[in-house]
Coordinates of C-alpha atoms and ligand atoms in Angstrom, one line a residue:
M1 CA 0.0 0.0 0.0
A2 CA 2.9 2.3 0.5
D3 CA 2.9 2.9 -3.2
G4 CA -0.7 4.1 -3.2
P5 CA -1.4 7.8 -3.8
R6 CA -0.6 10.4 -1.2
A7 CA -3.6 12.5 -0.2
V8 CA -3.9 16.2 0.4
I9 CA -7.1 17.5 1.9
L10 CA -8.0 21.2 1.6
A11 CA -9.5 22.5 4.8
A12 CA -8.0 26.0 5.3
G13 CA -10.8 28.1 3.8
N14 CA -12.6 30.7 5.9
G15 CA -15.9 29.0 5.5
T16 CA -17.5 32.5 5.5
R17 CA -20.8 31.3 4.0
M18 CA -21.5 29.2 7.1
R19 CA -21.7 32.3 9.2
S20 CA -20.2 30.5 12.1
A21 CA -17.6 31.0 14.8
R22 CA -16.9 27.3 14.4
P23 CA -14.6 26.2 11.6
K24 CA -16.7 24.9 8.7
V25 CA -15.0 21.5 8.7
L26 CA -15.8 20.9 12.4
H27 CA -19.6 21.3 11.8
A28 CA -21.4 18.0 12.6
L29 CA -22.7 15.7 9.8
G30 CA -24.2 12.4 10.7
G31 CA -22.8 12.7 14.2
R32 CA -19.2 13.3 13.1
S33 CA -17.2 16.3 12.0
L34 CA -17.4 17.1 8.4
I35 CA -13.6 16.6 8.0
D36 CA -13.7 13.1 9.4
Y37 CA -15.3 11.9 6.1
S38 CA -12.6 13.0 3.8
V39 CA -9.8 12.0 6.2
E40 CA -11.2 8.5 6.6
L41 CA -11.7 8.0 2.9
A42 CA -8.2 9.2 2.1
T43 CA -6.7 7.0 4.7
E44 CA -8.6 4.0 3.4
V45 CA -7.7 4.6 -0.2
C46 CA -4.1 5.5 0.4
G47 CA -3.2 3.2 3.3
R48 CA -1.6 6.1 5.1
R49 CA -2.4 9.4 6.8
P50 CA -3.4 12.2 4.6
L51 CA -1.9 15.7 4.8
V52 CA -4.5 18.3 5.7
V53 CA -4.1 21.9 4.8
V54 CA -5.4 24.0 7.7
S55 CA -5.7 27.7 8.6
P56 CA -3.7 29.3 11.4
L57 CA -6.9 30.9 12.5
Q58 CA -8.6 27.6 13.2
P59 CA -6.3 25.7 15.6
A60 CA -9.3 23.5 16.6
V61 CA -9.0 21.7 13.3
A62 CA -5.5 20.5 13.8
A63 CA -6.4 19.6 17.4
H64 CA -9.3 17.6 16.1
L65 CA -7.1 15.7 13.6
D66 CA -4.4 14.9 16.2
G67 CA -3.1 11.4 15.4
C68 CA -5.3 10.9 12.3
A69 CA -3.6 13.2 9.8
D70 CA -0.6 15.3 9.3
V71 CA -1.3 19.0 9.0
V72 CA 0.3 21.9 7.2
I73 CA -0.6 25.5 7.6
Q74 CA -1.7 27.7 4.7
P75 CA -0.8 31.2 6.1
Q76 CA -3.6 33.0 4.3
P77 CA -6.7 31.7 2.6
L78 CA -5.6 32.8 -0.9
G79 CA -7.5 30.0 -2.7
T80 CA -7.6 26.3 -3.3
G81 CA -4.5 26.5 -5.5
D82 CA -2.6 28.4 -2.8
A83 CA -3.6 25.7 -0.3
V84 CA -1.9 23.1 -2.5
R85 CA 1.1 25.4 -2.8
A86 CA 1.4 25.1 1.0
V87 CA 2.3 21.4 0.7
P88 CA 5.9 21.1 1.8
A89 CA 8.7 20.0 -0.5
A90 CA 9.2 16.7 1.5
F91 CA 5.7 15.7 0.5
R92 CA 6.1 16.5 -3.2
K93 CA 6.8 13.1 -4.6
P94 CA 6.4 12.1 -8.3
G95 CA 3.6 9.5 -7.8
P96 CA -0.2 10.0 -7.7
V97 CA -1.6 12.7 -5.5
L98 CA -5.3 12.6 -4.4
V99 CA -6.6 16.1 -3.6
L100 CA -9.9 16.4 -1.9
N101 CA -12.0 19.4 -0.7
A102 CA -12.7 18.8 3.0
D103 CA -16.2 20.2 2.4
V104 CA -17.3 17.4 0.1
P105 CA -17.9 14.7 2.6
L106 CA -20.0 12.1 0.9
L107 CA -17.6 11.0 -1.8
R108 CA -17.6 7.2 -2.2
R109 CA -14.6 4.9 -2.1
E110 CA -15.5 3.3 -5.4
T111 CA -15.5 6.7 -7.1
V112 CA -12.0 7.5 -5.8
D113 CA -10.8 4.2 -7.1
R114 CA -12.3 5.0 -10.5
L115 CA -10.5 8.4 -10.4
I116 CA -7.2 6.7 -9.6
D117 CA -7.6 4.3 -12.5
A118 CA -8.6 7.1 -14.9
A119 CA -5.5 9.1 -13.9
M120 CA -3.2 6.5 -15.3
G121 CA -1.4 7.9 -18.3
H122 CA -2.9 11.3 -17.6
A123 CA -1.7 14.4 -15.8
C124 CA -4.9 14.4 -13.8
A125 CA -8.3 12.9 -13.5
L126 CA -11.1 14.8 -11.9
L127 CA -14.6 14.0 -10.8
T128 CA -17.5 15.8 -12.6
V129 CA -21.2 15.9 -12.0
K130 CA -24.3 17.0 -14.0
D131 CA -27.9 17.6 -13.1
V132 CA -27.2 19.3 -9.8
E133 CA -28.3 22.6 -8.6
K134 CA -25.1 24.2 -9.9
R135 CA -24.8 27.2 -7.7
G136 CA -21.1 27.9 -7.1
L137 CA -19.6 25.0 -9.0
G138 CA -16.8 25.3 -11.6
R139 CA -17.8 24.4 -15.2
V140 CA -15.8 21.8 -17.0
Y141 CA -14.8 22.4 -20.7
R142 CA -13.8 19.4 -22.6
N143 CA -12.0 19.2 -26.0
A144 CA -13.0 17.2 -29.1
V145 CA -11.6 13.9 -27.7
G146 CA -13.3 14.4 -24.3
D147 CA -10.3 15.5 -22.3
V148 CA -10.7 18.5 -20.0
E149 CA -9.3 21.7 -21.4
C150 CA -10.1 24.0 -18.5
I151 CA -12.4 24.7 -15.6
V152 CA -14.1 28.1 -15.3
E153 CA -15.4 29.1 -11.9
E154 CA -19.0 30.3 -12.0
R155 CA -18.1 33.8 -11.0
D156 CA -15.6 34.0 -13.8
L157 CA -18.0 33.0 -16.6
V158 CA -18.3 35.8 -19.1
D159 CA -21.7 36.9 -20.3
G160 CA -22.8 35.1 -23.4
A161 CA -20.3 32.3 -23.1
V162 CA -21.3 28.7 -23.8
V163 CA -21.7 27.1 -20.4
P164 CA -21.3 23.4 -20.2
D165 CA -23.6 21.5 -17.9
E166 CA -20.7 19.4 -16.5
C167 CA -19.4 20.7 -13.2
N168 CA -16.3 20.2 -11.2
A169 CA -16.9 18.1 -8.0
G170 CA -13.7 19.1 -6.3
S171 CA -11.9 15.7 -6.2
Y172 CA -8.8 15.1 -8.2
V173 CA -6.0 12.6 -8.7
F174 CA -2.9 14.3 -10.1
D175 CA 0.4 12.9 -11.4
G176 CA 2.7 14.4 -8.8
S177 CA 5.6 14.9 -11.2
R178 CA 3.4 17.2 -13.3
L179 CA 1.3 18.8 -10.5
W180 CA 4.2 20.3 -8.5
P181 CA 5.8 22.3 -11.2
A182 CA 2.4 23.5 -12.5
I183 CA 1.1 24.6 -9.1
E184 CA 3.9 27.2 -8.9
R185 CA 2.8 28.8 -12.2
L186 CA -0.7 29.7 -10.9
T187 CA -1.7 33.3 -10.9
R188 CA -4.6 35.1 -9.2
D189 CA -5.9 36.8 -12.3
N190 CA -9.6 36.2 -11.7
V191 CA -12.7 37.7 -10.2
Q192 CA -11.9 36.6 -6.7
G193 CA -8.2 37.4 -6.9
E194 CA -7.4 33.9 -5.7
Y195 CA -5.1 31.1 -6.7
Y196 CA -7.6 28.5 -8.1
L197 CA -6.6 24.9 -8.0
T198 CA -9.0 24.5 -11.0
D199 CA -6.7 26.7 -13.1
V200 CA -3.9 24.2 -12.8
V201 CA -5.8 21.9 -15.2
A202 CA -4.9 24.2 -18.1
L203 CA -1.3 24.4 -17.0
L204 CA -0.6 20.7 -16.7
D205 CA 1.7 19.0 -19.1
G206 CA -0.5 16.2 -20.4
P207 CA -4.2 15.2 -20.8
V208 CA -6.7 15.6 -18.1
A209 CA -9.5 13.0 -17.8
A210 CA -12.9 13.6 -16.4
V211 CA -14.9 10.9 -14.5
L212 CA -18.6 11.7 -14.5
T213 CA -20.5 10.4 -11.5
S214 CA -24.0 9.2 -11.8
D215 CA -24.7 10.0 -8.2
P216 CA -24.9 13.8 -7.6
G217 CA -25.4 13.1 -3.9
E218 CA -21.8 12.2 -3.4
T219 CA -20.6 15.5 -4.8
L220 CA -22.6 17.7 -2.4
G221 CA -20.3 20.5 -1.3
I222 CA -21.0 22.3 2.0
N223 CA -20.6 26.0 1.8
D224 CA -23.6 27.1 3.8
R225 CA -26.1 25.6 6.2
R226 CA -28.7 24.8 3.6
Q227 CA -26.1 22.6 1.9
L228 CA -25.2 21.1 5.3
A229 CA -28.9 20.1 5.8
A230 CA -29.0 18.7 2.3
A231 CA -25.9 16.6 3.0
E232 CA -27.4 15.4 6.3
A233 CA -30.5 14.3 4.5
E234 CA -28.5 12.5 1.8
L235 CA -26.3 10.8 4.4
R236 CA -29.3 9.8 6.5
R237 CA -30.9 8.2 3.4
R238 CA -27.7 6.2 2.8
T239 CA -27.5 5.1 6.5
L240 CA -31.2 3.9 6.5
D241 CA -30.6 2.1 3.2
R242 CA -27.6 0.4 4.7
L243 CA -29.5 -0.7 7.8
M244 CA -32.6 -1.9 5.9
L245 CA -30.4 -3.9 3.5
A246 CA -28.8 -5.4 6.6
G247 CA -32.1 -6.7 7.9
V248 CA -33.5 -3.9 10.0
T249 CA -37.2 -2.9 9.6
I250 CA -37.5 0.8 9.5
E251 CA -41.2 1.6 9.6
D252 CA -41.0 5.2 8.5
P253 CA -37.7 6.3 7.1
A254 CA -39.0 9.9 6.8
T255 CA -39.1 10.3 10.6
T256 CA -36.1 8.1 11.5
Y257 CA -32.9 10.0 12.2
I258 CA -29.9 7.6 12.5
D259 CA -26.3 8.8 12.6
A260 CA -23.7 7.4 10.1
L261 CA -21.8 5.1 12.5
V262 CA -24.8 3.5 14.2
E263 CA -25.1 -0.3 14.0
I264 CA -28.4 -2.2 14.6
G265 CA -28.6 -6.0 14.3
E266 CA -30.7 -8.1 12.0
D267 CA -34.5 -8.4 12.6
S268 CA -34.7 -5.3 14.7
V269 CA -37.7 -3.1 14.2
V270 CA -37.4 0.7 14.4
H271 CA -40.7 2.5 14.9
P272 CA -41.3 6.1 13.8
M273 CA -39.9 9.2 15.3
I274 CA -36.6 7.9 16.5
V275 CA -33.2 9.6 16.9
V276 CA -30.2 7.4 17.2
R277 CA -26.9 9.3 17.6
G278 CA -23.2 8.8 17.9
A279 CA -21.6 5.4 18.3
T280 CA -24.8 3.5 19.2
H281 CA -24.5 -0.2 18.6
L282 CA -27.5 -2.5 19.2
G283 CA -27.8 -6.2 18.8
R284 CA -30.4 -8.3 16.9
E285 CA -34.2 -8.5 17.3
C286 CA -34.5 -5.2 19.1
E287 CA -37.6 -3.1 19.1
I288 CA -37.2 0.6 19.4
G289 CA -39.7 3.4 19.8
P290 CA -41.8 5.0 18.7
M291 CA -40.3 8.3 19.9
A292 CA -37.0 7.1 21.5
Q293 CA -33.8 9.0 21.6
L294 CA -30.5 7.0 21.9
T295 CA -27.0 8.5 22.0
D296 CA -23.9 6.4 22.3
V297 CA -25.8 3.4 23.6
R298 CA -24.1 -0.1 23.5
G299 CA -26.8 -2.6 23.6
G300 CA -27.3 -6.4 23.3
D301 CA -30.0 -8.5 21.6
R302 CA -33.8 -8.4 22.0
L303 CA -33.9 -5.0 23.7
H304 CA -37.3 -3.3 24.0
I305 CA -37.0 0.5 24.2
G306 CA -40.1 2.6 24.5
A307 CA -40.4 6.4 24.2
S308 CA -37.4 7.1 26.4
V309 CA -34.1 9.0 26.3
L310 CA -30.9 7.0 26.8
E311 CA -27.4 8.4 26.7
A312 CA -23.9 6.8 27.0
C313 CA -25.0 3.6 28.6
E314 CA -24.6 -0.1 28.2
L315 CA -27.5 -2.5 28.1
G316 CA -27.3 -6.3 28.2
D317 CA -29.6 -8.7 26.3
D318 CA -33.3 -8.6 26.9
V319 CA -33.4 -5.3 28.7
V320 CA -36.8 -3.6 28.7
I321 CA -36.9 0.2 28.9
G322 CA -40.5 1.5 29.3
H323 CA -41.9 4.8 28.3
F324 CA -40.6 8.2 29.4
D325 CA -37.5 6.8 31.1
R326 CA -34.2 8.5 31.2
V327 CA -31.0 6.5 31.3
R328 CA -28.1 8.9 31.8
P329 CA -24.4 8.4 31.2
H330 CA -22.2 5.8 32.9
S331 CA -25.0 3.5 33.5
R332 CA -24.8 -0.3 32.9
L333 CA -27.9 -2.3 32.8
H334 CA -27.2 -6.0 32.7
S335 CA -29.4 -8.5 31.0
R336 CA -33.1 -8.7 31.7
V337 CA -33.1 -5.4 33.7
S338 CA -36.4 -3.6 33.2
L339 CA -37.4 0.0 33.9
G340 CA -41.1 1.0 34.3
T341 CA -42.5 4.3 33.3
H342 CA -40.9 7.7 34.2
A343 CA -37.8 6.1 35.8
E344 CA -34.4 7.6 35.9
V345 CA -31.0 5.9 36.2
K346 CA -27.6 7.7 36.3
N347 CA -24.1 6.6 36.9
S348 CA -25.3 3.2 38.2
T349 CA -25.0 -0.5 37.6
L350 CA -28.1 -2.7 37.7
G351 CA -27.4 -6.4 38.0
T352 CA -29.1 -9.1 35.9
G353 CA -32.9 -9.4 36.3
S354 CA -33.3 -6.3 38.5
R355 CA -36.4 -4.1 38.1
V356 CA -36.9 -0.4 38.7
G357 CA -40.6 0.6 39.1
H358 CA -42.3 3.7 37.8
F359 CA -41.2 7.1 39.0
A360 CA -38.2 5.6 40.7
C361 CA -34.9 7.3 40.6
V362 CA -31.6 5.4 40.9
L363 CA -28.5 7.6 40.9
D364 CA -24.9 6.8 41.8
S365 CA -25.8 3.3 42.9
D366 CA -24.5 -0.2 42.5
I367 CA -27.5 -2.5 42.4
G368 CA -27.0 -6.3 42.4
Q369 CA -29.0 -9.0 40.7
D370 CA -32.8 -9.6 41.0
V371 CA -33.3 -6.5 43.0
N372 CA -36.7 -4.8 43.1
I373 CA -36.7 -1.0 43.3
G374 CA -40.3 -0.1 44.0
A375 CA -42.3 2.6 42.3
G376 CA -41.4 6.1 43.5
A377 CA -38.3 5.0 45.4
V378 CA -35.5 7.5 45.2
T379 CA -31.8 7.6 46.1
C380 CA -30.5 10.7 47.9
N381 CA -26.8 10.9 47.0
Y382 CA -25.8 14.5 47.2
D383 CA -25.1 16.1 50.6
G384 CA -24.5 19.5 49.2
A385 CA -20.8 18.9 48.7
V386 CA -20.2 15.4 47.7
K387 CA -22.1 12.6 45.9
H388 CA -22.1 9.4 47.9
R389 CA -22.9 6.0 46.5
I390 CA -25.5 3.4 47.5
A391 CA -24.8 -0.3 47.3
V392 CA -27.8 -2.7 47.1
E393 CA -26.8 -6.4 47.2
D394 CA -28.5 -9.2 45.3
G395 CA -32.1 -10.1 45.9
V396 CA -33.0 -6.9 47.9
F397 CA -36.6 -5.6 47.8
V398 CA -37.0 -1.9 48.1
G399 CA -40.6 -1.0 48.8
T400 CA -42.6 1.7 47.1
N401 CA -41.7 5.3 47.8
A402 CA -38.6 4.4 49.9
T403 CA -36.0 7.2 50.4
L404 CA -32.5 5.8 50.4
V405 CA -29.9 8.2 51.8
A406 CA -26.3 7.6 50.8
P407 CA -23.8 6.4 51.8
L408 CA -25.8 3.3 52.3
R409 CA -25.5 -0.5 51.9
L410 CA -28.5 -2.8 51.8
G411 CA -27.4 -6.3 52.6
A412 CA -28.3 -9.3 50.4
G413 CA -32.0 -10.4 50.5
S414 CA -33.0 -7.5 52.8
Y415 CA -36.3 -5.6 52.6
V416 CA -37.1 -2.0 52.9
A417 CA -40.6 -1.3 53.9
A418 CA -42.7 0.9 51.6
G419 CA -42.5 4.6 52.5
S420 CA -39.4 4.2 54.6
L421 CA -36.6 6.7 54.9
V422 CA -33.4 4.6 55.3
N423 CA -30.1 6.2 56.2
Q424 CA -28.4 3.3 58.1
D425 CA -27.0 0.2 56.5
V426 CA -29.4 -2.8 56.5
P427 CA -28.0 -6.2 57.4
A428 CA -28.5 -9.1 55.0
G429 CA -32.0 -10.7 55.4
A430 CA -33.3 -7.9 57.6
L431 CA -36.4 -5.7 57.2
A432 CA -35.8 -2.0 57.5
V433 CA -38.8 0.1 58.6
G434 CA -38.0 3.8 58.7
R435 CA -41.3 5.6 59.1
A436 CA -43.7 6.9 61.7
R437 CA -46.0 4.2 63.1
Q438 CA -49.6 4.7 61.9
R439 CA -52.2 5.6 64.4
N440 CA -55.9 5.6 63.7
I441 CA -58.0 8.3 65.5
E442 CA -61.4 6.8 66.1
D443 CA -64.5 8.8 65.1
W444 CA -62.3 11.7 64.0
A445 CA -64.5 12.4 60.9
V446 CA -67.7 12.4 62.8
R447 CA -66.3 14.9 65.3
R448 CA -65.0 17.1 62.5
R449 CA -68.4 17.4 61.0
R450 CA -69.7 18.5 64.4
G451 CA -67.0 21.1 64.6
D452 CA -65.4 19.3 67.5
R453 CA -61.8 18.4 66.5
G454 CA -60.6 17.3 70.0
Ligands
LIG501 C1 -14.4 24.6 -5.4 C2 -13.9 24.6 -6.8 C3 -15.0 24.5 -7.8 C4 -15.8 23.2 -7.5 C5 -16.2 23.1 -6.0 C6 -16.7 21.7 -5.7 C7 -11.9 26.0 -6.8 C8 -11.3 27.3 -7.2 N1 -13.2 25.8 -7.1 O1 -15.2 25.7 -5.2 O2 -14.6 24.4 -9.1 O3 -17.0 23.1 -8.3 O4 -15.1 23.4 -5.2 O5 -17.2 21.6 -4.4 O6 -11.2 25.1 -6.4 N2 -9.7 26.0 0.9 C9 -8.4 26.1 1.4 N3 -7.8 27.3 1.3 C10 -8.3 28.4 0.6 C11 -9.6 28.2 0.1 C12 -10.2 27.0 0.2 O7 -7.9 25.2 2.0 O8 -7.6 29.4 0.5 C13 -10.4 24.7 1.1 C14 -11.7 25.0 1.8 O9 -11.6 24.8 3.2 C15 -12.6 23.9 1.2 C16 -12.0 23.6 -0.1 O10 -10.7 24.2 -0.1 O11 -12.6 22.7 2.0 C17 -12.9 24.2 -1.3 O12 -12.9 25.6 -1.1 P1 -14.3 26.4 -1.4 O13 -14.0 27.9 -1.1 O14 -15.4 25.8 -0.7 O15 -14.4 26.2 -3.0 P2 -15.7 26.2 -3.8 O16 -16.1 27.7 -4.0 O17 -16.7 25.3 -3.3
LIG502 CA1 -16.9 24.3 -1.4

């Protein structure tokens, strides 16, 4: 693989059209940063880290790329050609050079492979697209034998000129031995006063091939937030197709929002109005929603997840999450755990087969196996300064509406009576009753009616 192309990714533009304090290439797409897509693709194709051209005004980009790519700074954003001029001499080898715009994230691997093949015997091969909303794209002029003669940026088109419907998609494979001398001959004699990489096409010594893609979606460039939303929709469509072809039923793709890296196992069913984000991986035969929201959830097989919100947690097989529950980060629910309705779990472990009833709240706790946390039971962990933990050993039964005050340990098989406030450890097998004894006042109601409350 070491002989594969070297990749240069252009990411040093100002991204002005995004109207954002955040660098354009760090905006989120499908749960990842825009730039991750081109970096991953280039790494896959080339078998080594790409070189990313970054702006000195956007240190967050280099920080984000730490370890995944080499970076070089383009001192000023003088255009895409100038960005390529920033590539240091040590990188400038004779072999093939893949150049990608970092703001074109949905390019497919097969397409880059086609470009590499087409570049053989040429000074360059570039990707083109037709039938797109062409706003802002460079137009590709071919000669009689079909090679590319030049690219004219939209803003530089002269009135009355013949305008081809073929556009430049911003992905190129150059022959390094011809690119590097030509790049130094660029001028900024154009409407924007920039060094255009596209102008190098006419300066190269040798023919330039164009590879026309039949899928305009993969050439979507992101310059403003409307295009970001368009790319998000395109990526979502791809992700849903991937999952459906892998055996997941998606009842209503139009209301299903699943990030690019999400995995869901075969024979799972996804009901409408679902948002699944980040690095969520679920096993087979799961049933999700309607109206669930999952972020970074690692789950096993046969999960049932109702209209609940789950974040950064791990679920074993056969876990049942009811409706309106919230599972917050650092929670681990082992197999067959079930949550009722309106339950909350945070920073806690629940052992195999344990159940949490409706309106119960389990925070900062280590709960053993086959424990019953009754409806409305709450843990009290925070003393105003420190959060203390609660340990509940196997087989404990916590009655409805119990209040468990940390630090606390409930021994194996112990019981907590309903309505108790428990702030002392309970030995294994004991019953804790922490509540006022009930008294019945005879005839109280009769006397009240008479006005005699004594
Ligand atoms: C560019 C192409 C256009 C093509 C389109 C495809 C040029 C001159 N034009 O236009 O033909 O149809 O892409 O999407 O190349 N960048 C730098 N340094 C700079 C300027 C830009 O690194 O000084 C980077 C940007 O961060 C971006 C990429 O280069 O990732 C493309 O720049 P952009 O300004 O978006 O070019 P387009 O106008 O889209
Ligand atoms: Ca662009």
